Short mmCIF file of C-alpha atoms and ligand atoms in Angstrom, two decimals:
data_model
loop_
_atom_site.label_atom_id
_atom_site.label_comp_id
_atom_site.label_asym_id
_atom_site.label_seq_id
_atom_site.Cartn_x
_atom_site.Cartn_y
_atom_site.Cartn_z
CA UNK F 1 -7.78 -31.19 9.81
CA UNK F 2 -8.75 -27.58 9.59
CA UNK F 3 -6.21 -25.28 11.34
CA UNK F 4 -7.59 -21.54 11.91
CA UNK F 5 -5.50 -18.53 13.24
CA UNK F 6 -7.30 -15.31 15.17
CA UNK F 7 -5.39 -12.10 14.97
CA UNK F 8 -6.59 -8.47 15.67
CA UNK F 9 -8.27 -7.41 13.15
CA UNK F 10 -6.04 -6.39 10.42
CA UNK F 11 -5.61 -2.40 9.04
CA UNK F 12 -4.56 -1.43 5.14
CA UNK F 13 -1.85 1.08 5.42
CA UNK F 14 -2.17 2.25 1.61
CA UNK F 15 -5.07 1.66 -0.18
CA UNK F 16 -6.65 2.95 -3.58
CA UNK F 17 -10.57 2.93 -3.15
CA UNK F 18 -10.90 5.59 -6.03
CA UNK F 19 -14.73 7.39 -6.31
CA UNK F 20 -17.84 7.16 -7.81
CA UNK F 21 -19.08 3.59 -9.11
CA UNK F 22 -15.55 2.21 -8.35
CA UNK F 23 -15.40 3.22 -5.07
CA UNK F 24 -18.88 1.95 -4.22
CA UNK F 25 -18.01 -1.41 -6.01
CA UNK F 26 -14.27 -1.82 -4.46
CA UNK F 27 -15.04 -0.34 -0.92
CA UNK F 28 -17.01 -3.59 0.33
CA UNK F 29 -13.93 -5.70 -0.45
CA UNK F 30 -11.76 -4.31 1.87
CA UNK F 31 -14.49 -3.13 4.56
CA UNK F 32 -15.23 -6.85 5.14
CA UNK F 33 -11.83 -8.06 6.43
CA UNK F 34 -10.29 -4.59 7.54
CA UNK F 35 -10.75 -2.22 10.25
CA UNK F 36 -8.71 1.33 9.01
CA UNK F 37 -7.44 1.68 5.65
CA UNK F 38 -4.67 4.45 5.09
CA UNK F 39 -6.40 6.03 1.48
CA UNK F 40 -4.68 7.12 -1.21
CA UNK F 41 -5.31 10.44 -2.36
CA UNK F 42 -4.27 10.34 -6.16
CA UNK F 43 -8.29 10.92 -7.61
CA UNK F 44 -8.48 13.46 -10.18
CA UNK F 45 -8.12 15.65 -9.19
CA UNK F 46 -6.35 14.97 -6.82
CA UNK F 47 -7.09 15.32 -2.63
CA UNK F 48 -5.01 18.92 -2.09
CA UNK F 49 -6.98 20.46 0.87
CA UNK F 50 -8.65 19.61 4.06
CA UNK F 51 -12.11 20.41 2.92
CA UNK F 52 -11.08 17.66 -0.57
CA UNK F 53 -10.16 15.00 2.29
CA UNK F 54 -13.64 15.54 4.29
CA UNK F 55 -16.01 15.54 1.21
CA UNK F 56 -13.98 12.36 0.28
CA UNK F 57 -14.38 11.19 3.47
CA UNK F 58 -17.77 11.80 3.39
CA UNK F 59 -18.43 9.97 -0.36
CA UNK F 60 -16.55 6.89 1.26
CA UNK F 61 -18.62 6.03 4.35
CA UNK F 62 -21.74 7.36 1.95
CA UNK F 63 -20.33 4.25 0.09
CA UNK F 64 -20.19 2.02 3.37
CA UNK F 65 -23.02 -0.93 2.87
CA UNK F 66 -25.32 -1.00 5.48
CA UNK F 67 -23.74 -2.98 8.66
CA UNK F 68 -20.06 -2.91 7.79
CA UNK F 69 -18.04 -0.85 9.95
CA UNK F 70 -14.58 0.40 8.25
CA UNK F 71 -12.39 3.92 9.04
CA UNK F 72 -11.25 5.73 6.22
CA UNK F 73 -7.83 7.36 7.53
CA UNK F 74 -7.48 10.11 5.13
CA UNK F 75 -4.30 11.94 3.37
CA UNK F 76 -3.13 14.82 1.49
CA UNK F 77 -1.74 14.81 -1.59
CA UNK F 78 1.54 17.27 -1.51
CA UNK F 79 2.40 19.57 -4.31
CA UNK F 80 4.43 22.11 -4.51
CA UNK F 81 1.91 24.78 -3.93
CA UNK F 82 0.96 22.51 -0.98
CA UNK F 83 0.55 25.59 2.18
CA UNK F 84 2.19 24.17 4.69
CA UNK F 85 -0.72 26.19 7.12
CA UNK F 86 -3.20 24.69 5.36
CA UNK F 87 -1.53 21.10 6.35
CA UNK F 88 -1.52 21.67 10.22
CA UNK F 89 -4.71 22.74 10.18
CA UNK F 90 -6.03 19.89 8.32
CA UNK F 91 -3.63 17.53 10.67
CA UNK F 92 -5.21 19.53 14.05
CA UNK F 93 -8.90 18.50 13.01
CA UNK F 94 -7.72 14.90 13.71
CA UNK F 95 -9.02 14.02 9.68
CA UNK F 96 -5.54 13.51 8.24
CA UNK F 97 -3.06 11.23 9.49
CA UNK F 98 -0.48 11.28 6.57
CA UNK F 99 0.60 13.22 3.75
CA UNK F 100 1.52 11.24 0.33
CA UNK F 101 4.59 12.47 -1.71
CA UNK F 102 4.70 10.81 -5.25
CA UNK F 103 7.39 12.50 -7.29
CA UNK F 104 5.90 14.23 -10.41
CA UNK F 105 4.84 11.16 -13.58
CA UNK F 106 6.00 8.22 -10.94
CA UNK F 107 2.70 6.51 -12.00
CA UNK F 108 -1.13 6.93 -11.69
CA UNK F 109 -2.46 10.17 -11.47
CA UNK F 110 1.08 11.72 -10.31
CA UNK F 111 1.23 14.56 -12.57
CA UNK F 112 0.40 17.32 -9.74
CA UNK F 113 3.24 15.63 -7.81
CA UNK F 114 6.54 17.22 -6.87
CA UNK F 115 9.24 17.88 -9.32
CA UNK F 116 11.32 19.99 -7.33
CA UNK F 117 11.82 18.74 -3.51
CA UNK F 118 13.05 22.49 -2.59
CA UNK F 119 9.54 23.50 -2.66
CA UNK F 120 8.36 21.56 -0.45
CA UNK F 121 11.08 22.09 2.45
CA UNK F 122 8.61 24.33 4.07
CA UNK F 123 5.95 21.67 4.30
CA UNK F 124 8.18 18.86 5.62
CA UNK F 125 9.51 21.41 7.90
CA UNK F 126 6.26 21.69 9.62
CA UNK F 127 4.91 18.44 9.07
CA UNK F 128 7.83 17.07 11.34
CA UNK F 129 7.45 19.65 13.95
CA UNK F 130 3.42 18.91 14.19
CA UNK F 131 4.61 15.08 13.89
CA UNK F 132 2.81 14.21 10.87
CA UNK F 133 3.91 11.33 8.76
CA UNK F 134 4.91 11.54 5.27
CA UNK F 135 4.03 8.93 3.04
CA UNK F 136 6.36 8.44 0.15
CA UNK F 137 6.36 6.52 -3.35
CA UNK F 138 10.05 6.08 -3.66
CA UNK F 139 10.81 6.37 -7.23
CA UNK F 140 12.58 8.45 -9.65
CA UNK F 141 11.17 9.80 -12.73
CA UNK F 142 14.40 9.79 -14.61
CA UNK F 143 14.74 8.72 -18.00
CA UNK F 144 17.77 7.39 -17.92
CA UNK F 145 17.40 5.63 -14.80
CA UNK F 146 16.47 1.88 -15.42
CA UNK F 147 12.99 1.40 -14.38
CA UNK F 148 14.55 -1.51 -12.21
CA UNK F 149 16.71 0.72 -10.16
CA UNK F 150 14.58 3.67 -9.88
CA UNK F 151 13.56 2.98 -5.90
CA UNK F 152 17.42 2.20 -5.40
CA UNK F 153 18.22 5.66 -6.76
CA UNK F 154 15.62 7.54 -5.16
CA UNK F 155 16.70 6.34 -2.04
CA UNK F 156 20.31 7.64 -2.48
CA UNK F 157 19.21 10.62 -4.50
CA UNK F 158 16.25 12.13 -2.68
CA UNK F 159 14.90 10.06 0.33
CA UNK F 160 18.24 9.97 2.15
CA UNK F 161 18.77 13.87 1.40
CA UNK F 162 15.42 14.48 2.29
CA UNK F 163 15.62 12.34 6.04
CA UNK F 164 19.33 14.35 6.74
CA UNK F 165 18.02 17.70 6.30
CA UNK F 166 14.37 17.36 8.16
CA UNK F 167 15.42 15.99 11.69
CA UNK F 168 12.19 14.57 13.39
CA UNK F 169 10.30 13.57 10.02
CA UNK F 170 8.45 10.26 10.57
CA UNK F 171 8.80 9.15 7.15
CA UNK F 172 6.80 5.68 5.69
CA UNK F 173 8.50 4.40 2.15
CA UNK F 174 5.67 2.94 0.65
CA UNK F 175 5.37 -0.44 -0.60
CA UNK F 176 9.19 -1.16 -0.85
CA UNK F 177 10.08 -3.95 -3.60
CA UNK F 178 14.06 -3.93 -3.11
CA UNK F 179 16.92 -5.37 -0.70
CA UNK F 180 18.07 -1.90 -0.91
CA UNK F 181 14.81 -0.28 0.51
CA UNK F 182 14.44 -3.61 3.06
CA UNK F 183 18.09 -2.45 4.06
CA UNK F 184 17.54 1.67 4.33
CA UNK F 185 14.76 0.74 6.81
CA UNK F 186 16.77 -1.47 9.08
CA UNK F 187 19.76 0.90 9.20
CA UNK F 188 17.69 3.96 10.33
CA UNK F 189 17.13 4.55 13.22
CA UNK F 190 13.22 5.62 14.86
CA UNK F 191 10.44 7.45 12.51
CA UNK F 192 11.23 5.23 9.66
CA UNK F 193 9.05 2.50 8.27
CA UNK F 194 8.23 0.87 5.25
CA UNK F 195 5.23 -0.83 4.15
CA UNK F 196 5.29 -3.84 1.75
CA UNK F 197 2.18 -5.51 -0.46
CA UNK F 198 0.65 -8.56 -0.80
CA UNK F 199 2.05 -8.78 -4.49
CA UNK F 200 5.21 -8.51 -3.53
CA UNK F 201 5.35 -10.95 -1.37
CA UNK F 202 4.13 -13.30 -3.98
CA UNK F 203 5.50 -12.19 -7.48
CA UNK F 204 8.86 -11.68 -9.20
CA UNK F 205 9.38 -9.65 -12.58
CA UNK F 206 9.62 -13.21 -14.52
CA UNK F 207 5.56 -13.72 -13.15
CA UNK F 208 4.85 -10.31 -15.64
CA UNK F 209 7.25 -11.06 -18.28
CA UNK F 210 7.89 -15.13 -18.80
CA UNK F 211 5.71 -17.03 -21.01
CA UNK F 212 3.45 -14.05 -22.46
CA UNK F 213 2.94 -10.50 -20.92
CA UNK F 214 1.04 -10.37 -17.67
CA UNK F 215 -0.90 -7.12 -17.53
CA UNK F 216 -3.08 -8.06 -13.93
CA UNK F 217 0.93 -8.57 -12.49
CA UNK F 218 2.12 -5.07 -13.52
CA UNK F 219 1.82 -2.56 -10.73
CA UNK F 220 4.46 0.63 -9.99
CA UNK F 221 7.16 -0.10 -7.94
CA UNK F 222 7.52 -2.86 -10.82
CA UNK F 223 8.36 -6.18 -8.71
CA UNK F 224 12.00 -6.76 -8.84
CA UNK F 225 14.29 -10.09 -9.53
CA UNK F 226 13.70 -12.76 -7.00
CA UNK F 227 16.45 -12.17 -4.63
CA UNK F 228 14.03 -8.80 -3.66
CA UNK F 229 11.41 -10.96 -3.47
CA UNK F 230 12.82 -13.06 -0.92
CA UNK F 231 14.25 -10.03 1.45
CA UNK F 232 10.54 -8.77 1.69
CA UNK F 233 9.48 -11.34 2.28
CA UNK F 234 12.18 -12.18 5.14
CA UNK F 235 11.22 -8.54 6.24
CA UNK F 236 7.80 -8.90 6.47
CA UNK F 237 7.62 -12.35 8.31
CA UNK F 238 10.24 -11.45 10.92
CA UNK F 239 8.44 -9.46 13.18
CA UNK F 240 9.92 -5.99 12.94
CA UNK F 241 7.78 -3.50 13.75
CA UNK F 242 8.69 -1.61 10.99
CA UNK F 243 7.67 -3.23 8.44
CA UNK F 244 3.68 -3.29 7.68
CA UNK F 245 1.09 -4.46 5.44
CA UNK F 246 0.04 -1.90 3.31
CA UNK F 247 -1.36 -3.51 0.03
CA UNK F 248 -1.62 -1.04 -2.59
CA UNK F 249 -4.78 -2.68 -3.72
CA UNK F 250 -5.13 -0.61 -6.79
CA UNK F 251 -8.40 -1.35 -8.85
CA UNK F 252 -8.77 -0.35 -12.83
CA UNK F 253 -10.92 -1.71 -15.22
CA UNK F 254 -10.18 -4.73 -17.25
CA UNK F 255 -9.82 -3.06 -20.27
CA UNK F 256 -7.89 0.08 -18.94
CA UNK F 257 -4.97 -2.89 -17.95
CA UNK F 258 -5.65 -5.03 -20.60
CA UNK F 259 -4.62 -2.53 -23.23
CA UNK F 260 -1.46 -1.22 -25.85
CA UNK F 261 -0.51 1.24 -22.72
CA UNK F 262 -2.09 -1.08 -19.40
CA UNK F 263 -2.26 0.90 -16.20
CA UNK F 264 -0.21 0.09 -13.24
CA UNK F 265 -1.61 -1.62 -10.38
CA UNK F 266 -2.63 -4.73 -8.58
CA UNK F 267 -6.53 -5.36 -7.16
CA UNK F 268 -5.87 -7.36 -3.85
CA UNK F 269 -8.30 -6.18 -1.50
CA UNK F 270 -10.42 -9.36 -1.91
CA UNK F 271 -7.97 -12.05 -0.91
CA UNK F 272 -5.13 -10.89 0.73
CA UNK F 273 -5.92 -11.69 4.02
CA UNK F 274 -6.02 -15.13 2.72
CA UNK F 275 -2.63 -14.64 0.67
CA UNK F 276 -0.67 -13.56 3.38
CA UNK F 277 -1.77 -16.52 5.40
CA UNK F 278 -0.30 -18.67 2.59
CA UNK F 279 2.72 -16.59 2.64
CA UNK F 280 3.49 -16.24 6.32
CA UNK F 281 2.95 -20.42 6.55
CA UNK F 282 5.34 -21.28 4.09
CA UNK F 283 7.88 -19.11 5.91
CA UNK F 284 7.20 -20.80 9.16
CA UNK F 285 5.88 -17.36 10.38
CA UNK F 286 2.22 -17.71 11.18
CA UNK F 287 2.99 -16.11 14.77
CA UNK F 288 3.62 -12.79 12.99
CA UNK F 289 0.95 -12.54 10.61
CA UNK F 290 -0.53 -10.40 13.74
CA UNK F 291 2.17 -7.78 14.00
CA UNK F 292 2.49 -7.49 10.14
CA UNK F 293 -0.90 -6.81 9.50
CA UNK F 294 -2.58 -5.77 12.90
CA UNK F 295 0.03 -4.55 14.98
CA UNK F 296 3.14 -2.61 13.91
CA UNK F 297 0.85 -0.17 11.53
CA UNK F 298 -0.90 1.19 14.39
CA UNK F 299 2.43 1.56 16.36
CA UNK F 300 3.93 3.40 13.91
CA UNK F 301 1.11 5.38 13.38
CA UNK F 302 0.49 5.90 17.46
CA UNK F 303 -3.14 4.35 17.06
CA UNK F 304 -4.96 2.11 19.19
CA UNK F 305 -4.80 -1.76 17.73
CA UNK F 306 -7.99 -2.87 16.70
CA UNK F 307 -10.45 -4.44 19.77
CA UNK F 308 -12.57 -7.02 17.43
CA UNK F 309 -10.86 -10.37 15.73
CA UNK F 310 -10.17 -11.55 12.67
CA UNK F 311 -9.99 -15.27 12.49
CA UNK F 312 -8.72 -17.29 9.24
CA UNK F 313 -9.65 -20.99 8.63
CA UNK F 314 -7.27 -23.62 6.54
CA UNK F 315 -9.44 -26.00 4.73
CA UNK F 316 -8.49 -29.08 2.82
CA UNK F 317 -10.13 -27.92 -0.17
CA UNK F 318 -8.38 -24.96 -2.06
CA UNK F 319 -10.41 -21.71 -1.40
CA UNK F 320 -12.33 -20.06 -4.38
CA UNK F 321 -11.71 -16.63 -4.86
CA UNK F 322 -13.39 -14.65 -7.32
CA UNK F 323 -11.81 -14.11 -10.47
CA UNK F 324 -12.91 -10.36 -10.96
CA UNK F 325 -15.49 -7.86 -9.26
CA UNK F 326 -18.42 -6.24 -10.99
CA UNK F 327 -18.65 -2.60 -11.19
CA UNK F 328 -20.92 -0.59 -13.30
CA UNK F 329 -18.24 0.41 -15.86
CA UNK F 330 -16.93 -3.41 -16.53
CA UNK F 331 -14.96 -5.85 -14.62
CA UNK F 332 -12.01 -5.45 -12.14
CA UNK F 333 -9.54 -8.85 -12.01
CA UNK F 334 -9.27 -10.16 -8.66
CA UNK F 335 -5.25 -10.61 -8.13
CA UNK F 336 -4.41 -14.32 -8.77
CA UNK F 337 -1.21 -15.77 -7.23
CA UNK F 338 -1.09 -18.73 -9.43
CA UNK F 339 -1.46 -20.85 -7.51
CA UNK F 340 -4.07 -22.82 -4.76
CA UNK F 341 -4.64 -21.63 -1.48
CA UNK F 342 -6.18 -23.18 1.56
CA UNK F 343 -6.54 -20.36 3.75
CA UNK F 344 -10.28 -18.25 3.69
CA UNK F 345 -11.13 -15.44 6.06
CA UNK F 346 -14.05 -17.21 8.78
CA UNK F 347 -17.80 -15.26 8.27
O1 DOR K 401 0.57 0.11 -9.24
C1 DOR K 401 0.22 1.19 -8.78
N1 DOR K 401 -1.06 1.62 -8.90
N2 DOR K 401 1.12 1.92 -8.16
C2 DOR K 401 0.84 3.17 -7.74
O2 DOR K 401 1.71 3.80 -7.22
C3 DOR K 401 -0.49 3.77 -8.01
C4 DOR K 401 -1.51 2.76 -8.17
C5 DOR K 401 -2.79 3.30 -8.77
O3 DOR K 401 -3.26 4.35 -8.32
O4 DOR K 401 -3.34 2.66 -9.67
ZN1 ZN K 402 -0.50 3.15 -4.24
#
C-alpha cells in the first residue's frame, strides 16, 4: 500500500549553494523540493556588503533553470570591520534577513570570521534594535578544547555572554549536534532557535569513524555520540517551534573530501526531504514533519508559510537516489544514510 503525506512546501534555513559551476550544478537540487533557502554567505571571498549579497543574489536566480521557482533569502557575513550602518541599510532594502557569525578558523572559509566578540558589540547592538536575526555557528576555535565539546563550550563561553549582554537579539544556533545545545534552546526564553540537519538526525560519530574512515560523513559541528543523536532527534520530531530544518547541505568535490586533509561538509539537498520522512516515521512523528520543515522556520523568521504543497509518496520498493551529482569540475556524493528508504518526493 503506498502511503503519501502533503505538507507546505518545505524552506532550507541554512544552505551552502556556493558560485560559479557549483552553484549552477547544486542549485536545481534544492530548487525542486524547496521554496526559500536561508544562503550561506562563506564564498571567497566572502558576502561582507549589501551590494556582495545582491550580485549574489543576482548569480543565483541567473542560475535558476527555466520553470523552477526558488527564493534565495540572503545573509551577511559579520567581521569585525562589519559597519554596523552598512547592516541596517542592507536589512531596510528587505534583501537580507540574517547575519551569519562563524568564529574565526571554525571551518570552511571562516578565516574573515570574528576572533574577538568585543568588536562586534556595536553590530549586535543594532542588529537587535532593527530586529535582525543573527545566525551563529556555535563553536570554539580553541586548541585545547576537544573538538567534541567545542559547541558545549561555546555555549557557556560566548553564546550565553553574548544573549545576557544584547537584550532583544533574536539569535538562531545553527545546526545544533548536542543535548547541551537541544537544552540551551528549551531553557531560553523568546528570540531563540536552533536549527538542526538532516545528518544529524541520521548519523553518530561511530558512522565516520567505525570500520574505516568515512570522509562523505564528516561535516563541522562533527556529529556527536549517540545519546546527542537521539535528543535531536527528540527535538526535532516534537513539534517545538523552535527547532527547524536547516540542512547545511554543503557540496565539495569528491576529491576535495576524499583527500589527506577532506573538507567538512555533508551534500543533502537531493534527498532530504525523503530522509526526514524516514526519520520522522520511525519516531512516530509524521504529523510534524510540517512544522519542522514548513512551519516553525517561517515563524521564527516572521515570514509567510509557503501557499503551494509538497506531497511525499511511500513505495514498497526502496527509492533510488543518486549516488553523486555532476558538475563541471568532477563529482559531488549524494549523502547516503546507509540504509533503504521508501519515501520519494511526488513529481
Ligand atoms: O560541514 C560544514 N560545511 N560545516 C560548515 O560549517 C561549513 C560547511 C561548508 O561550507 O562546507
Ligand atoms: Zn553551514
Amino acid at each position: 500500500m503506498t502511503q503519501s503525506l502533503t505538507i507546505a512546501r518545505p524552506d532550507d534555513w541554512h544552505l551552502h549553494l556556493r558560485d560559479g559551476a557549483m552553484l549552477q550544478a547544486v542549485l536545481p537540487e534544492t530548487a525542486r523540493h524547496f521554496g526559500r533557502a536561508i544562503i550561506m554567505p562563506n564564498l571567497v571571498p566572502p558576502v561582507i556588503s549589501g551590494a556582495q549579497a545582491v550580485a549574489y543574489k543576482d548569480r543565483i536566480m541567473a542560475a535558476l533553470p527555466e520553470g523552477m521557482s526558488f527564493e534565495p533569502l540572503m545573509t551577511l557575513y559579520l567581521t569585525e570591520e562589519s559597519d554596523p550602518e552598512d547592516i541596517a541599510a542592507a536589512h531596510a532594502t528587505g534583501l537580507i534577513k540574517a547575519v551569519k557569525l562563524y568564529p574565526a578558523g571554525a571551518t570552511t572559509n571562516s578565516a574573515s570570521g570574528v576572533a574577538n566578540f568585543k568588536n562586534v558589540r556595536a553590530a549586535l547592538e543594532k542588529m537587535a534594535e532593527i530586529g535582525l536575526p543573527l545566525c551563529v555557528h556555535g563553536e570554539v576555535t580553541d586548541h585545547d578544547v576537544d573538538i567534541f565539546d567545542r559547541e558545549a563550550v561555546f555555549i557557556d563561553r560566548v553564546l550565553d555572554p553574548i544573549r545576557k549582554s544584547t537584550p532583544g537579539l533574536r539569535v538562531i544556533m545553527e545546526h545544533i549536534t548536542t543535548q547541551d545545545g537541544v537544552a540551551y534552546v528549551q531553557d531560553n526564553a523568546d528570540g531563540l532557535g536552533a536549527t538542526i540537519t538532516t545528518h544529524h538526525l541520521i548519523i553518530n560519530r561511530n558512522h565516520i569513524l567505525v570500520g574505516g574512515i568515512k570522509p562523505h560523513y564528516y561535516c563541522l559541528p562533527v556529529a556527536k555520540r549517540e545519546e546527542h543523536r537521539l535528543a535531536l532527534r527528540a527535538a526535532a520530531t516534537s513539534g517545538d517551534a523552535r527547532f527547524f530544518l536547516g540542512t547545511d547541505s554543503a557540496p565539495h568535490l569528491d576529491g576535495d573530501k576524499e583527500s589527506a586533509c577532506g573538507c567538512a561538509g555533508c551534500f543533502t539537498a537531493t534527498n532530504t526531504m525523503p530522509l526526514l520522512a524516514h526519520v520522522f516515521e520511525e519516531e512516530g512523528a509524521l504529523d510534524h514533519l510540517e512544522s519542522f520543515a514548513s512551519r516553525n522556520g517561517p515563524g521564527f523568521y516572521g515570514l509567510p508559510v509557503n501557499q503551494d504543497t509538497l506531497t511525499l509518496v511511500k513505495n514498497q520498493q526502496a527509492t533510488a537516489f543518486p549516488d553523486k551529482i555532476e558538475s563541471p569540475q568532477g563529482p559531488v556524493t549524494v549523502f547516503s544514510p546507509g540504509y533503504d528508504v521508501f519515501w520519494t518526493v511526488a513529481e
